[in-house]
Each structure stands twice: as C-alpha cells, then as structure tokens.
C-alpha cells in the first residue's frame, strides 16, 4: 500500500470516491551539482540546474496488516527510487540529469514509514486517517563517492484528504496467498535539511507540498500472504514479479489553513477601514 500507497484501484473497483487535493502546481529549481551533493564530471557546467513540477519513481514496499478481518492496525515501510523529473508531462531530467549518461554522479531516493489503523470490507482493507503517521526521508546518493546526503523530511499533512487501501484478489483465510493491489494518495509537507539550499535553488525559502498520486502496486507486481495467525503481508514487488510499483509526486504550493485565510481577510478589512478614516480626515 503503500498503505496509503493508494489510488488507482478506486477507479477499477468503484469502491472509493476520492476528493481531489486542490493545490497550485509549483515549479522547483534544483541543482544536483551543488557542493556537498554531487561531484559532477568536468564536462558538465558546475551549476547545471533544471526546473521540474514533479517526479516519477519506482516503489518497493512491505505492508503488514495485523489481522485479516474487522478493524485492525497496519504498518508499512519501503523506498522510492526517483527515475525522472517532469514538467508539463515532459521529462526534463533523469536521475543523473540529462547529459550525465551512465556516469550519473547522483541518485535521489526516499525512505518512508506509515502506521495507523483501518478496517476490512470483504477483501479490501481501507486505511483510516485517524491516528495516521506517515513520514518520508529524501536522500541524495553520490555515485562517485558513495556518500549519502540527507535532503530533508516530508510529513503527512493531516488537513488534506488521504486515501489508502489494499485489495487481495483471493481468500484471506490463514495460509492463503495470491495477487493483490495497493494504492495511495497523500499530501506531504516537506522541510529541507540544513545545508541543502544548494540542491534546492528556488523557491526560497523552500516551502512546498509533495502530492502523492498513483502510488502503489498492480496485480502484476503485488502479492499477499496470510500467516497462521491471520496477519496479512502485502509486498511490492511481490513473489515472482520483476517490475516495481510506481510513486508519482507533484510539487505544489502549500494551501493556507482556513484560519489563516480568515485572519488575512480581517487584516485587509481593517486596512481598508483605516484608509477610509484617513481619507475623511483629509477631506
């Protein structure tokens, strides 16, 4: 799933209706050749930068649901391996930046952990947003020095809708196994690690959301198994599968909290009123 890896299955099963996450698309400027992140080949301009509105990545995850019926807890952990950066549906850079070819000097990865509870409806497990914990740590791996640089951490934005589910295409009785499906949609608040301003060039200050969509595994790469106690384990890629899951992320501007918008409105009304009084006195 990621257990909140969740989304596409809703379209195929009609089981869930999702409220779209309303975010303004944001273009981020990155410089993978920044000092401390990567040592780029001498043939590459030291400040080679590019802008992107999102990224695509491969997904590797293990979801454990504590029981095969009723309301129960779950944990999920895994990684995303960024394969490309995109803007307007077009690939603008691969993981090593277009032009670095096989000598790419860096790779970008993410490690995530999710925990919470949910309930079974037939063979579909639906995660609840109540008590949900979801974090994603982004790192850059220098392919030349093999050093790993911490880029920052993204945490789940509880004010935005999140939907997560997993489907088992078969029996959930103890000892059963088969193929499955997982999907996730979620908004994450990202905070860059100190010292990584060279990697994230703009906007500054860096304040964005990572909007996950189409993240999960399909029937060709997801498998599940149920142990003797009823614990369900869902793996992407599953037994015998060679292709990973997918995790697509878009960069979005943060949406102000309703309270913040109200305060801003009150402030504007106050300024307008003060301006009127000043105009009357001048008259």
CSV table of N, CA, C and O in Angstrom, one decimal, residues 5 24 63 103 127 161 173 192 224 247 257 274:
chain,number,residue,atom,x,y,z
A,5,UNK,N,-0.5,3.9,-0.1
A,5,UNK,CA,0.0,3.9,-1.4
A,5,UNK,C,-1.1,3.9,-2.3
A,5,UNK,O,-1.2,3.2,-3.2
A,24,UNK,N,-2.0,24.3,-6.0
A,24,UNK,CA,-1.4,25.0,-7.2
A,24,UNK,C,-0.1,24.4,-7.6
A,24,UNK,O,0.8,24.2,-6.7
A,63,UNK,N,3.8,-4.1,3.3
A,63,UNK,CA,2.7,-3.7,4.2
A,63,UNK,C,2.3,-4.9,5.0
A,63,UNK,O,2.1,-6.0,4.5
A,103,UNK,N,27.4,8.0,-16.4
A,103,UNK,CA,28.3,8.4,-15.4
A,103,UNK,C,27.6,9.3,-14.4
A,103,UNK,O,28.2,10.2,-13.7
A,127,UNK,N,-7.5,2.2,4.8
A,127,UNK,CA,-6.8,2.8,5.9
A,127,UNK,C,-7.6,4.0,6.4
A,127,UNK,O,-8.2,4.7,5.6
A,161,UNK,N,-7.0,15.5,2.3
A,161,UNK,CA,-7.6,14.2,2.2
A,161,UNK,C,-6.5,13.2,1.8
A,161,UNK,O,-5.7,13.4,0.9
A,173,UNK,N,-8.2,-16.3,4.3
A,173,UNK,CA,-8.1,-17.3,5.3
A,173,UNK,C,-6.6,-17.6,5.6
A,173,UNK,O,-5.7,-17.4,4.8
A,192,UNK,N,13.3,21.0,4.0
A,192,UNK,CA,14.7,20.6,3.6
A,192,UNK,C,15.7,20.6,4.8
A,192,UNK,O,15.5,21.3,5.8
A,224,UNK,N,0.3,-11.1,-1.9
A,224,UNK,CA,-0.1,-11.1,-0.4
A,224,UNK,C,0.0,-12.5,0.1
A,224,UNK,O,-0.1,-13.5,-0.7
A,247,UNK,N,5.5,5.5,-7.9
A,247,UNK,CA,5.1,6.5,-7.0
A,247,UNK,C,5.4,7.8,-7.7
A,247,UNK,O,6.5,8.2,-8.0
A,257,UNK,N,-4.1,27.5,5.8
A,257,UNK,CA,-5.2,27.0,6.7
A,257,UNK,C,-6.3,27.9,6.6
A,257,UNK,O,-6.2,29.2,6.5
A,274,UNK,N,-9.2,51.7,8.0
A,274,UNK,CA,-8.3,52.8,8.4
A,274,UNK,C,-8.0,53.7,7.3
A,274,UNK,O,-7.9,55.0,7.5
